Amino acid sequence: MRARFVAALTAVVAVVIGLTAGSPALAATAGAFHTAKASFKMVGNLDSIRLVPGRGVVATGWALDVNNPRATDNLLEMRITYPNGTVGDQELTTIALPRPDVARQFPTAGPNHGFSMTLGYFAAGTYRFCAEVKGMNAGVEDFTGLDKYLYREIGCKTFTMPKETMSGAIESITLQPAKNKPGFWITGWVSDNWLMGEPLVTFIVTRTDAQGNIETRQVQDLTSVARPDVAAAHPELTGIRGFSVNTGPWGSGSFKVCGSVVTNGNNPQTSTVDLGCVNGAFTSVAYTPDSGLGFSSPATVGSTLTFSPGSWTPTPNTMTYSWERGRVAASSSDAYNAPTTPTTPTTKVLGPSDVGHAFHVEVLVSADGLMGGQGHADSDLVTIPGVTTSRIGGADRYSQAVLSSKAAFPDAAAGAPVVYVASGENFPDALSAGPAATHQRGSLLLTGSAALPAVVAAEIRRLHPATIVVVGGPTAVKPAVFASLQKLAPSTIRLTGADRYAVSRRIAEYAFGHGAPSAFIVTGRNYPDALSASGAAASTGVPVLLVNGYASRADSATVSTLSKLAVRSVTIAGGTTAVTPGVAGSLGARIAVSRATGADRYATSIAVNAAFDHADTVYLATGMNYPDGLSGGALAGASNAPLFLATGSCVPPGVISSIMQLKATKVVILGGTNAMRPQLDALYACD
């Protein structure tokens, strides 16, 4: 505690004596002054220190400032001497509780000068508590440190903290009524003299069935039940709480239940209190083996999944079904209550959002006077009828592009007339290159900017093209790489421009020089919309042009390219935040403009592919990165198939609906299991 002056001024004492005259009891309890400051006139008393169950050690008393008797914002500080002799302190809350007795002796002070301060729980032992009132040194508000605040001790108390003691008992195990959850109840009570909270009781439940098999479970529960009957029978105990715990459904057999509770506040030691054991024997509703518990219909989207509970003896009063889909609990609308006839099936119509998931169903049955029964079954993964999946997955983006190329051009003898090569380290140049390569019956491969991967060089040799088209300037594909490519084909050219938009226009004019009836317009600032557009454009034999989607109008160079190619209609892939209405409205007076957009990149891919009315094969690429979709778009175009986007962990239900509407029979997953997780092979639907 802080150092204090010990001299007392006669004037201060006189004032205090005058104020406390006629109140001998209150005056006698006021502690000695600990300061010589004439402006500090605090009176009060520490009345009690006691253990209050549920609160811990509680200090009560009163105090007031004679200089400012109506003030109730005085602070207390408690000096605590621990059993080992160490000293600590706690600063407590303001004094503001009603004390009518104090108000009667100090009429000008008002009623609220009492305190009841919770100090918390302490280890068992004897403590010394001394309360001091903290007040401001009146008239010296500009002082700092010890000069500004003054303290007066108003009393000390010695208090012995008792050891935490707990007791209690398990009273019974009884069958749960049939209308409730099947099983049995464990009832009893616990007493805790500290009552720090609701003690947690642990039960070890052991069942021995008719065949002598032993099963053991551990059950825990808080003692949160009021037990006035126990309190009346044991007035010597405090902190009484009861428990009433349901164990859930078990089979028939002999049961032994033993309970215990751990003291939770006797620091530094804890101990376990034994609550005893009880025994019981119960017969349960019995399932008839091989009577059809499980699913009696296939798990295919668009069908009705039917669960049958099988037969039970005797006929249950209630049967309750609980459905879970995968690892996610089904909604409340998926929980069913069957009539009393146990053969009534429970059904669920399967939709696109269920594809790739399995259903787990539990049935709880109950009958009067018997233990409840429990059965469960798991369905197969929900599938799309007639649809198979395969995967094209490479070790990296360059190998991935090579595998897509091999899938598009499996005949090494025939090869490919042209190979487009774009940087795999950025997306803009390759977005337009895919449709151009497909239009010229060629392949799209990716390269590092500084070195040509060996696997890419080998694929070019396999394809033995007449021409290699390098997309992008010397920064995107460095001269050394260009030189390496020159050695692999009779002709190697570079298509470049001042920026990504100029490169896009150059590609379109080179590959579609004879004209194109339509084109896709996409933002060059991001890749998701363009990935879907590149597959659709490649399939329909039209170019993809990149624009600055944030601009207020289309640039003249883009308008000029559309005019040169005699484009009569364009489809903008993406919403107005991707490509502004100003750009859309300024592409050319004779050009019809439509927009394919959705709430996100996945919905936009659905909208872009809405032009397909049928597709035997559908390709899926991650919408979270670009490399796999770049080469995959060219492959999709070569197959006249749509490219949809997935999250990498699941397939949006809207994409699954599109696959079904297209009557596809094959879905090809593009990318390894890092990019497209294994569950995508089952077309695992997003929740």
mmCIF file of C-alpha atoms in Angstrom, residues 135-493:
data_model
loop_
_atom_site.group_PDB
_atom_site.id
_atom_site.type_symbol
_atom_site.label_atom_id
_atom_site.label_comp_id
_atom_site.label_asym_id
_atom_site.label_seq_id
_atom_site.Cartn_x
_atom_site.Cartn_y
_atom_site.Cartn_z
ATOM 1 C CA GLY A 135 -10.691 10.052 -1.727
ATOM 2 C CA MET A 136 -9.513 13.135 -3.573
ATOM 3 C CA ASN A 137 -7.473 15.771 -1.720
ATOM 4 C CA ALA A 138 -9.962 18.625 -1.945
ATOM 5 C CA GLY A 139 -8.632 21.860 -3.393
ATOM 6 C CA VAL A 140 -5.534 20.285 -4.934
ATOM 7 C CA GLU A 141 -7.000 18.836 -8.158
ATOM 8 C CA ASP A 142 -3.844 19.887 -9.980
ATOM 9 C CA PHE A 143 -1.749 17.583 -7.775
ATOM 10 C CA THR A 144 -0.548 14.279 -9.172
ATOM 11 C CA GLY A 145 0.471 10.953 -7.664
ATOM 12 C CA LEU A 146 0.136 10.505 -3.904
ATOM 13 C CA ASP A 147 -0.695 14.171 -3.332
ATOM 14 C CA LYS A 148 -3.887 13.976 -5.364
ATOM 15 C CA TYR A 149 -5.496 10.907 -3.674
ATOM 16 C CA LEU A 150 -5.672 10.220 0.051
ATOM 17 C CA TYR A 151 -6.589 7.034 1.900
ATOM 18 C CA ARG A 152 -8.117 6.239 5.270
ATOM 19 C CA GLU A 153 -8.294 2.843 6.849
ATOM 20 C CA ILE A 154 -11.839 2.114 8.059
ATOM 21 C CA GLY A 155 -11.293 -1.282 9.640
ATOM 22 C CA CYS A 156 -9.675 -4.702 9.471
ATOM 23 C CA LYS A 157 -11.080 -8.218 9.806
ATOM 24 C CA THR A 158 -9.485 -11.626 10.136
ATOM 25 C CA PHE A 159 -11.260 -14.292 8.107
ATOM 26 C CA THR A 160 -10.662 -18.007 7.691
ATOM 27 C CA MET A 161 -11.548 -19.309 4.239
ATOM 28 C CA PRO A 162 -12.995 -22.804 4.611
ATOM 29 C CA LYS A 163 -11.873 -25.654 2.402
ATOM 30 C CA GLU A 164 -14.279 -26.386 -0.413
ATOM 31 C CA THR A 165 -16.347 -29.420 0.509
ATOM 32 C CA MET A 166 -18.722 -31.300 -1.731
ATOM 33 C CA SER A 167 -21.108 -34.166 -1.097
ATOM 34 C CA GLY A 168 -24.044 -35.736 -2.837
ATOM 35 C CA ALA A 169 -25.596 -38.944 -4.079
ATOM 36 C CA ILE A 170 -26.997 -40.745 -7.088
ATOM 37 C CA GLU A 171 -30.572 -41.553 -6.141
ATOM 38 C CA SER A 172 -32.053 -43.607 -8.951
ATOM 39 C CA ILE A 173 -32.124 -44.699 -12.561
ATOM 40 C CA THR A 174 -35.604 -44.841 -14.082
ATOM 41 C CA LEU A 175 -37.038 -45.437 -17.535
ATOM 42 C CA GLN A 176 -37.812 -42.418 -19.658
ATOM 43 C CA PRO A 177 -41.518 -42.114 -20.572
ATOM 44 C CA ALA A 178 -42.232 -43.335 -24.106
ATOM 45 C CA LYS A 179 -43.403 -39.929 -25.322
ATOM 46 C CA ASN A 180 -39.945 -38.492 -24.689
ATOM 47 C CA LYS A 181 -36.487 -39.445 -25.902
ATOM 48 C CA PRO A 182 -35.985 -43.191 -25.315
ATOM 49 C CA GLY A 183 -33.548 -44.177 -22.584
ATOM 50 C CA PHE A 184 -33.343 -43.785 -18.821
ATOM 51 C CA TRP A 185 -32.790 -40.953 -16.377
ATOM 52 C CA ILE A 186 -30.061 -40.676 -13.741
ATOM 53 C CA THR A 187 -31.172 -38.487 -10.827
ATOM 54 C CA GLY A 188 -29.405 -37.192 -7.731
ATOM 55 C CA TRP A 189 -27.868 -34.114 -6.114
ATOM 56 C CA VAL A 190 -24.621 -32.391 -5.154
ATOM 57 C CA SER A 191 -23.789 -29.946 -2.340
ATOM 58 C CA ASP A 192 -20.939 -27.432 -2.688
ATOM 59 C CA ASN A 193 -20.254 -25.035 0.210
ATOM 60 C CA TRP A 194 -18.486 -22.625 -2.137
ATOM 61 C CA LEU A 195 -21.048 -22.924 -4.953
ATOM 62 C CA MET A 196 -18.677 -21.403 -7.508
ATOM 63 C CA GLY A 197 -21.079 -22.469 -10.257
ATOM 64 C CA GLU A 198 -22.911 -25.572 -11.367
ATOM 65 C CA PRO A 199 -20.642 -28.557 -10.573
ATOM 66 C CA LEU A 200 -20.091 -30.953 -13.482
ATOM 67 C CA VAL A 201 -20.940 -34.532 -12.552
ATOM 68 C CA THR A 202 -19.355 -37.463 -14.410
ATOM 69 C CA PHE A 203 -21.204 -40.771 -14.710
ATOM 70 C CA ILE A 204 -19.716 -44.095 -15.739
ATOM 71 C CA VAL A 205 -22.555 -46.210 -17.132
ATOM 72 C CA THR A 206 -21.897 -49.921 -17.645
ATOM 73 C CA ARG A 207 -24.348 -52.212 -19.461
ATOM 74 C CA THR A 208 -24.165 -55.992 -19.564
ATOM 75 C CA ASP A 209 -26.437 -57.486 -22.228
ATOM 76 C CA ALA A 210 -28.090 -60.908 -22.277
ATOM 77 C CA GLN A 211 -25.043 -62.431 -23.977
ATOM 78 C CA GLY A 212 -22.686 -61.134 -21.302
ATOM 79 C CA ASN A 213 -21.201 -58.392 -23.491
ATOM 80 C CA ILE A 214 -20.150 -55.309 -21.542
ATOM 81 C CA GLU A 215 -20.460 -51.752 -22.881
ATOM 82 C CA THR A 216 -19.331 -48.662 -21.000
ATOM 83 C CA ARG A 217 -20.168 -45.021 -21.620
ATOM 84 C CA GLN A 218 -19.212 -41.790 -19.900
ATOM 85 C CA VAL A 219 -21.912 -39.168 -19.460
ATOM 86 C CA GLN A 220 -21.495 -35.671 -18.011
ATOM 87 C CA ASP A 221 -24.038 -33.116 -16.918
ATOM 88 C CA LEU A 222 -24.258 -29.859 -14.988
ATOM 89 C CA THR A 223 -26.052 -29.864 -11.666
ATOM 90 C CA SER A 224 -28.581 -27.228 -12.628
ATOM 91 C CA VAL A 225 -31.822 -28.622 -11.147
ATOM 92 C CA ALA A 226 -33.345 -26.963 -8.063
ATOM 93 C CA ARG A 227 -33.767 -29.428 -5.172
ATOM 94 C CA PRO A 228 -35.651 -27.736 -2.306
ATOM 95 C CA ASP A 229 -36.515 -31.183 -0.893
ATOM 96 C CA VAL A 230 -32.826 -31.997 -0.374
ATOM 97 C CA ALA A 231 -32.180 -28.547 1.106
ATOM 98 C CA ALA A 232 -35.027 -29.102 3.580
ATOM 99 C CA ALA A 233 -33.703 -32.523 4.543
ATOM 100 C CA HIS A 234 -30.126 -31.265 4.946
ATOM 101 C CA PRO A 235 -30.241 -27.753 6.470
ATOM 102 C CA GLU A 236 -26.554 -28.062 7.354
ATOM 103 C CA LEU A 237 -25.551 -28.096 3.644
ATOM 104 C CA THR A 238 -25.222 -25.172 1.265
ATOM 105 C CA GLY A 239 -25.010 -24.896 -2.505
ATOM 106 C CA ILE A 240 -27.375 -27.769 -3.257
ATOM 107 C CA ARG A 241 -28.012 -28.504 -6.932
ATOM 108 C CA GLY A 242 -29.729 -31.535 -8.453
ATOM 109 C CA PHE A 243 -29.159 -33.403 -11.700
ATOM 110 C CA SER A 244 -31.493 -35.301 -13.993
ATOM 111 C CA VAL A 245 -29.609 -36.789 -16.929
ATOM 112 C CA ASN A 246 -30.957 -38.713 -19.911
ATOM 113 C CA THR A 247 -28.561 -41.337 -21.281
ATOM 114 C CA GLY A 248 -30.206 -41.719 -24.667
ATOM 115 C CA PRO A 249 -31.242 -45.009 -26.250
ATOM 116 C CA TRP A 250 -29.516 -48.220 -25.149
ATOM 117 C CA GLY A 251 -30.250 -51.875 -25.636
ATOM 118 C CA SER A 252 -31.658 -54.040 -22.906
ATOM 119 C CA GLY A 253 -29.512 -55.377 -20.089
ATOM 120 C CA SER A 254 -28.277 -54.826 -16.548
ATOM 121 C CA PHE A 255 -26.975 -51.344 -15.797
ATOM 122 C CA LYS A 256 -24.624 -49.966 -13.170
ATOM 123 C CA VAL A 257 -24.214 -46.208 -12.886
ATOM 124 C CA CYS A 258 -21.477 -44.647 -10.737
ATOM 125 C CA GLY A 259 -21.010 -40.899 -10.343
ATOM 126 C CA SER A 260 -18.361 -38.477 -9.161
ATOM 127 C CA VAL A 261 -17.776 -34.736 -8.995
ATOM 128 C CA VAL A 262 -14.517 -32.782 -8.771
ATOM 129 C CA THR A 263 -14.019 -29.844 -6.412
ATOM 130 C CA ASN A 264 -13.403 -26.903 -8.655
ATOM 131 C CA GLY A 265 -12.024 -24.148 -6.467
ATOM 132 C CA ASN A 266 -9.784 -25.667 -3.780
ATOM 133 C CA ASN A 267 -6.529 -24.331 -5.228
ATOM 134 C CA PRO A 268 -3.887 -25.559 -5.538
ATOM 135 C CA GLN A 269 -5.304 -29.053 -4.953
ATOM 136 C CA THR A 270 -8.463 -30.642 -6.359
ATOM 137 C CA SER A 271 -10.171 -33.793 -5.211
ATOM 138 C CA THR A 272 -12.811 -36.170 -6.531
ATOM 139 C CA VAL A 273 -15.947 -36.782 -4.498
ATOM 140 C CA ASP A 274 -17.647 -40.153 -4.957
ATOM 141 C CA LEU A 275 -21.438 -39.961 -5.318
ATOM 142 C CA GLY A 276 -22.043 -43.700 -5.132
ATOM 143 C CA CYS A 277 -23.562 -46.193 -7.572
ATOM 144 C CA VAL A 278 -27.029 -47.480 -8.452
ATOM 145 C CA ASN A 279 -28.134 -50.593 -10.368
ATOM 146 C CA GLY A 280 -31.038 -51.369 -12.656
ATOM 147 C CA ALA A 281 -32.176 -53.781 -15.356
ATOM 148 C CA PHE A 282 -34.290 -52.863 -18.383
ATOM 149 C CA THR A 283 -35.728 -54.561 -21.449
ATOM 150 C CA SER A 284 -35.786 -52.614 -24.699
ATOM 151 C CA VAL A 285 -37.824 -52.541 -27.876
ATOM 152 C CA ALA A 286 -36.104 -55.089 -30.140
ATOM 153 C CA TYR A 287 -35.311 -54.762 -33.837
ATOM 154 C CA THR A 288 -36.155 -57.759 -35.972
ATOM 155 C CA PRO A 289 -32.939 -58.703 -37.815
ATOM 156 C CA ASP A 290 -32.980 -58.396 -41.609
ATOM 157 C CA SER A 291 -36.410 -56.772 -41.593
ATOM 158 C CA GLY A 292 -35.441 -53.953 -43.930
ATOM 159 C CA LEU A 293 -33.853 -51.202 -41.857
ATOM 160 C CA GLY A 294 -32.199 -48.890 -44.389
ATOM 161 C CA PHE A 295 -32.761 -47.292 -47.778
ATOM 162 C CA SER A 296 -34.973 -49.036 -50.275
ATOM 163 C CA SER A 297 -34.446 -46.659 -53.211
ATOM 164 C CA PRO A 298 -31.367 -45.440 -55.107
ATOM 165 C CA ALA A 299 -29.704 -42.162 -54.141
ATOM 166 C CA THR A 300 -30.040 -40.322 -57.450
ATOM 167 C CA VAL A 301 -30.879 -36.676 -57.969
ATOM 168 C CA GLY A 302 -34.462 -36.157 -59.043
ATOM 169 C CA SER A 303 -35.645 -39.330 -57.305
ATOM 170 C CA THR A 304 -37.162 -39.900 -53.889
ATOM 171 C CA LEU A 305 -34.830 -41.382 -51.294
ATOM 172 C CA THR A 306 -36.841 -43.767 -49.136
ATOM 173 C CA PHE A 307 -35.850 -44.884 -45.649
ATOM 174 C CA SER A 308 -37.534 -47.846 -43.993
ATOM 175 C CA PRO A 309 -37.202 -48.402 -40.222
ATOM 176 C CA GLY A 310 -37.775 -52.156 -40.462
ATOM 177 C CA SER A 311 -39.750 -54.105 -37.859
ATOM 178 C CA TRP A 312 -39.571 -53.830 -34.055
ATOM 179 C CA THR A 313 -41.070 -55.883 -31.217
ATOM 180 C CA PRO A 314 -43.344 -54.860 -29.628
ATOM 181 C CA THR A 315 -44.804 -52.293 -32.006
ATOM 182 C CA PRO A 316 -43.351 -48.939 -30.886
ATOM 183 C CA ASN A 317 -45.529 -46.137 -29.594
ATOM 184 C CA THR A 318 -43.337 -43.547 -31.282
ATOM 185 C CA MET A 319 -40.743 -43.514 -34.031
ATOM 186 C CA THR A 320 -38.650 -40.401 -34.575
ATOM 187 C CA TYR A 321 -36.341 -39.960 -37.539
ATOM 188 C CA SER A 322 -33.294 -37.718 -37.648
ATOM 189 C CA TRP A 323 -31.643 -36.921 -40.998
ATOM 190 C CA GLU A 324 -28.130 -35.637 -41.567
ATOM 191 C CA ARG A 325 -26.626 -34.859 -44.944
ATOM 192 C CA GLY A 326 -22.875 -35.428 -45.097
ATOM 193 C CA ARG A 327 -21.280 -33.646 -42.162
ATOM 194 C CA VAL A 328 -23.927 -30.920 -42.093
ATOM 195 C CA ALA A 329 -27.082 -31.386 -40.054
ATOM 196 C CA ALA A 330 -30.232 -31.253 -42.135
ATOM 197 C CA SER A 331 -32.698 -28.436 -41.598
ATOM 198 C CA SER A 332 -35.691 -28.823 -39.324
ATOM 199 C CA SER A 333 -37.858 -29.456 -42.394
ATOM 200 C CA ASP A 334 -35.849 -32.633 -42.954
ATOM 201 C CA ALA A 335 -36.736 -34.114 -39.552
ATOM 202 C CA TYR A 336 -39.703 -36.427 -39.683
ATOM 203 C CA ASN A 337 -42.034 -37.964 -37.124
ATOM 204 C CA ALA A 338 -43.631 -41.204 -38.297
ATOM 205 C CA PRO A 339 -47.068 -42.471 -37.255
ATOM 206 C CA THR A 340 -47.296 -45.390 -34.868
ATOM 207 C CA THR A 341 -47.182 -47.927 -37.728
ATOM 208 C CA PRO A 342 -43.464 -48.762 -37.945
ATOM 209 C CA THR A 343 -43.482 -49.714 -41.638
ATOM 210 C CA THR A 344 -44.451 -46.247 -42.815
ATOM 211 C CA PRO A 345 -41.403 -45.045 -44.792
ATOM 212 C CA THR A 346 -39.748 -41.682 -44.507
ATOM 213 C CA THR A 347 -38.813 -40.054 -47.797
ATOM 214 C CA LYS A 348 -36.812 -37.148 -49.155
ATOM 215 C CA VAL A 349 -36.810 -35.780 -52.687
ATOM 216 C CA LEU A 350 -33.213 -35.353 -53.836
ATOM 217 C CA GLY A 351 -32.198 -32.139 -55.584
ATOM 218 C CA PRO A 352 -29.025 -30.731 -57.181
ATOM 219 C CA SER A 353 -27.712 -29.529 -53.814
ATOM 220 C CA ASP A 354 -27.645 -33.154 -52.588
ATOM 221 C CA VAL A 355 -25.308 -34.469 -55.301
ATOM 222 C CA GLY A 356 -22.102 -35.934 -53.885
ATOM 223 C CA HIS A 357 -23.537 -36.075 -50.360
ATOM 224 C CA ALA A 358 -24.585 -39.126 -48.360
ATOM 225 C CA PHE A 359 -27.491 -39.215 -45.932
ATOM 226 C CA HIS A 360 -27.340 -40.671 -42.442
ATOM 227 C CA VAL A 361 -30.681 -41.466 -40.828
ATOM 228 C CA GLU A 362 -31.255 -42.496 -37.229
ATOM 229 C CA VAL A 363 -34.551 -43.870 -36.000
ATOM 230 C CA LEU A 364 -35.439 -43.761 -32.298
ATOM 231 C CA VAL A 365 -38.284 -45.985 -31.166
ATOM 232 C CA SER A 366 -39.997 -46.229 -27.808
ATOM 233 C CA ALA A 367 -42.677 -48.328 -26.140
ATOM 234 C CA ASP A 368 -44.274 -47.989 -22.720
ATOM 235 C CA GLY A 369 -42.364 -49.744 -19.954
ATOM 236 C CA LEU A 370 -39.367 -50.597 -22.135
ATOM 237 C CA MET A 371 -36.024 -49.097 -23.012
ATOM 238 C CA GLY A 372 -36.007 -47.296 -26.315
ATOM 239 C CA GLY A 373 -34.391 -48.751 -29.407
ATOM 240 C CA GLN A 374 -32.161 -47.128 -31.967
ATOM 241 C CA GLY A 375 -31.285 -47.973 -35.561
ATOM 242 C CA HIS A 376 -29.429 -46.146 -38.295
ATOM 243 C CA ALA A 377 -28.342 -46.440 -41.915
ATOM 244 C CA ASP A 378 -26.241 -44.519 -44.439
ATOM 245 C CA SER A 379 -27.200 -43.963 -48.041
ATOM 246 C CA ASP A 380 -24.891 -44.135 -51.018
ATOM 247 C CA LEU A 381 -23.534 -40.858 -52.391
ATOM 248 C CA VAL A 382 -26.199 -39.045 -54.369
ATOM 249 C CA THR A 383 -25.367 -39.173 -58.079
ATOM 250 C CA ILE A 384 -26.700 -37.802 -61.371
ATOM 251 C CA PRO A 385 -28.119 -40.738 -63.336
ATOM 252 C CA GLY A 386 -26.049 -41.613 -66.390
ATOM 253 C CA VAL A 387 -23.226 -39.165 -65.612
ATOM 254 C CA THR A 388 -19.630 -40.267 -65.132
ATOM 255 C CA THR A 389 -16.668 -38.127 -64.131
ATOM 256 C CA SER A 390 -13.008 -38.199 -65.087
ATOM 257 C CA ARG A 391 -10.082 -35.975 -64.256
ATOM 258 C CA ILE A 392 -7.265 -34.314 -66.174
ATOM 259 C CA GLY A 393 -4.735 -33.363 -63.525
ATOM 260 C CA GLY A 394 -1.117 -32.367 -64.048
ATOM 261 C CA ALA A 395 1.733 -31.808 -61.634
ATOM 262 C CA ASP A 396 1.711 -28.067 -62.405
ATOM 263 C CA ARG A 397 0.078 -25.560 -64.750
ATOM 264 C CA TYR A 398 2.445 -26.424 -67.618
ATOM 265 C CA SER A 399 1.857 -30.159 -67.316
ATOM 266 C CA GLN A 400 -1.867 -29.459 -66.982
ATOM 267 C CA ALA A 401 -1.887 -27.593 -70.303
ATOM 268 C CA VAL A 402 0.054 -30.445 -71.933
ATOM 269 C CA LEU A 403 -2.483 -33.010 -70.699
ATOM 270 C CA SER A 404 -5.341 -30.864 -72.035
ATOM 271 C CA SER A 405 -3.502 -30.652 -75.361
ATOM 272 C CA LYS A 406 -3.093 -34.437 -75.492
ATOM 273 C CA ALA A 407 -6.798 -34.876 -74.752
ATOM 274 C CA ALA A 408 -7.674 -32.526 -77.627
ATOM 275 C CA PHE A 409 -5.068 -33.967 -80.011
ATOM 276 C CA PRO A 410 -4.547 -37.618 -79.120
ATOM 277 C CA ASP A 411 -3.202 -38.595 -82.573
ATOM 278 C CA ALA A 412 0.504 -37.808 -82.600
ATOM 279 C CA ALA A 413 0.794 -38.647 -86.269
ATOM 280 C CA ALA A 414 -1.836 -36.069 -87.219
ATOM 281 C CA GLY A 415 -0.473 -33.510 -84.765
ATOM 282 C CA ALA A 416 -1.810 -29.965 -84.930
ATOM 283 C CA PRO A 417 -1.260 -27.290 -87.586
ATOM 284 C CA VAL A 418 -0.629 -24.524 -85.086
ATOM 285 C CA VAL A 419 0.327 -24.203 -81.417
ATOM 286 C CA TYR A 420 -0.294 -21.041 -79.422
ATOM 287 C CA VAL A 421 2.114 -20.419 -76.529
ATOM 288 C CA ALA A 422 1.286 -17.905 -73.793
ATOM 289 C CA SER A 423 2.737 -17.025 -70.407
ATOM 290 C CA GLY A 424 1.591 -19.223 -67.555
ATOM 291 C CA GLU A 425 2.625 -16.565 -65.050
ATOM 292 C CA ASN A 426 -0.220 -14.190 -65.856
ATOM 293 C CA PHE A 427 -3.640 -14.552 -67.391
ATOM 294 C CA PRO A 428 -4.474 -11.712 -69.850
ATOM 295 C CA ASP A 429 -2.705 -12.864 -73.030
ATOM 296 C CA ALA A 430 -3.938 -16.440 -72.809
ATOM 297 C CA LEU A 431 -7.583 -15.423 -72.333
ATOM 298 C CA SER A 432 -7.901 -14.472 -75.990
ATOM 299 C CA ALA A 433 -5.425 -17.114 -77.206
ATOM 300 C CA GLY A 434 -7.622 -20.121 -76.367
ATOM 301 C CA PRO A 435 -10.485 -19.316 -78.783
ATOM 302 C CA ALA A 436 -7.963 -18.284 -81.458
ATOM 303 C CA ALA A 437 -6.062 -21.575 -81.158
ATOM 304 C CA THR A 438 -9.277 -23.593 -81.327
ATOM 305 C CA HIS A 439 -10.517 -21.602 -84.332
ATOM 306 C CA GLN A 440 -7.303 -22.477 -86.193
ATOM 307 C CA ARG A 441 -7.617 -26.144 -85.085
ATOM 308 C CA GLY A 442 -4.593 -25.763 -82.843
ATOM 309 C CA SER A 443 -3.489 -26.227 -79.238
ATOM 310 C CA LEU A 444 -2.790 -23.754 -76.435
ATOM 311 C CA LEU A 445 0.249 -24.341 -74.216
ATOM 312 C CA LEU A 446 1.745 -22.318 -71.377
ATOM 313 C CA THR A 447 5.362 -21.404 -70.690
ATOM 314 C CA GLY A 448 7.443 -19.724 -68.048
ATOM 315 C CA SER A 449 8.536 -16.231 -69.010
ATOM 316 C CA ALA A 450 12.250 -17.026 -68.765
ATOM 317 C CA ALA A 451 12.420 -20.741 -69.632
ATOM 318 C CA LEU A 452 10.468 -23.175 -71.768
ATOM 319 C CA PRO A 453 9.463 -26.202 -69.644
ATOM 320 C CA ALA A 454 10.755 -29.473 -71.042
ATOM 321 C CA VAL A 455 7.305 -31.053 -70.893
ATOM 322 C CA VAL A 456 5.962 -28.233 -73.117
ATOM 323 C CA ALA A 457 8.777 -28.591 -75.625
ATOM 324 C CA ALA A 458 8.094 -32.333 -75.807
ATOM 325 C CA GLU A 459 4.397 -31.730 -76.495
ATOM 326 C CA ILE A 460 5.218 -29.291 -79.304
ATOM 327 C CA ARG A 461 7.476 -31.930 -80.868
ATOM 328 C CA ARG A 462 4.652 -34.467 -80.590
ATOM 329 C CA LEU A 463 2.262 -32.074 -82.339
ATOM 330 C CA HIS A 464 4.898 -31.018 -84.917
ATOM 331 C CA PRO A 465 3.009 -27.821 -85.878
ATOM 332 C CA ALA A 466 3.784 -25.752 -88.962
ATOM 333 C CA THR A 467 3.455 -22.560 -86.936
ATOM 334 C CA ILE A 468 3.984 -21.531 -83.346
ATOM 335 C CA VAL A 469 2.227 -18.351 -82.297
ATOM 336 C CA VAL A 470 3.811 -16.694 -79.262
ATOM 337 C CA VAL A 471 1.310 -14.472 -77.474
ATOM 338 C CA GLY A 472 2.628 -11.427 -75.601
ATOM 339 C CA GLY A 473 5.672 -9.178 -75.716
ATOM 340 C CA PRO A 474 9.244 -9.914 -74.669
ATOM 341 C CA THR A 475 8.410 -9.192 -71.030
ATOM 342 C CA ALA A 476 5.723 -11.885 -70.933
ATOM 343 C CA VAL A 477 7.696 -14.397 -73.047
ATOM 344 C CA LYS A 478 11.376 -13.522 -73.101
ATOM 345 C CA PRO A 479 13.524 -13.665 -76.265
ATOM 346 C CA ALA A 480 15.358 -16.765 -75.004
ATOM 347 C CA VAL A 481 12.086 -18.673 -74.855
ATOM 348 C CA PHE A 482 11.120 -17.365 -78.285
ATOM 349 C CA ALA A 483 14.458 -18.601 -79.619
ATOM 350 C CA SER A 484 13.850 -22.052 -78.132
ATOM 351 C CA LEU A 485 10.438 -22.166 -79.775
ATOM 352 C CA GLN A 486 11.874 -21.210 -83.140
ATOM 353 C CA LYS A 487 13.790 -24.478 -83.131
ATOM 354 C CA LEU A 488 10.586 -26.490 -82.795
ATOM 355 C CA ALA A 489 8.589 -25.378 -85.847
ATOM 356 C CA PRO A 490 9.212 -24.072 -89.379
ATOM 357 C CA SER A 491 7.552 -20.773 -88.485
ATOM 358 C CA THR A 492 7.401 -18.949 -85.156
ATOM 359 C CA ILE A 493 5.720 -15.568 -84.850
#
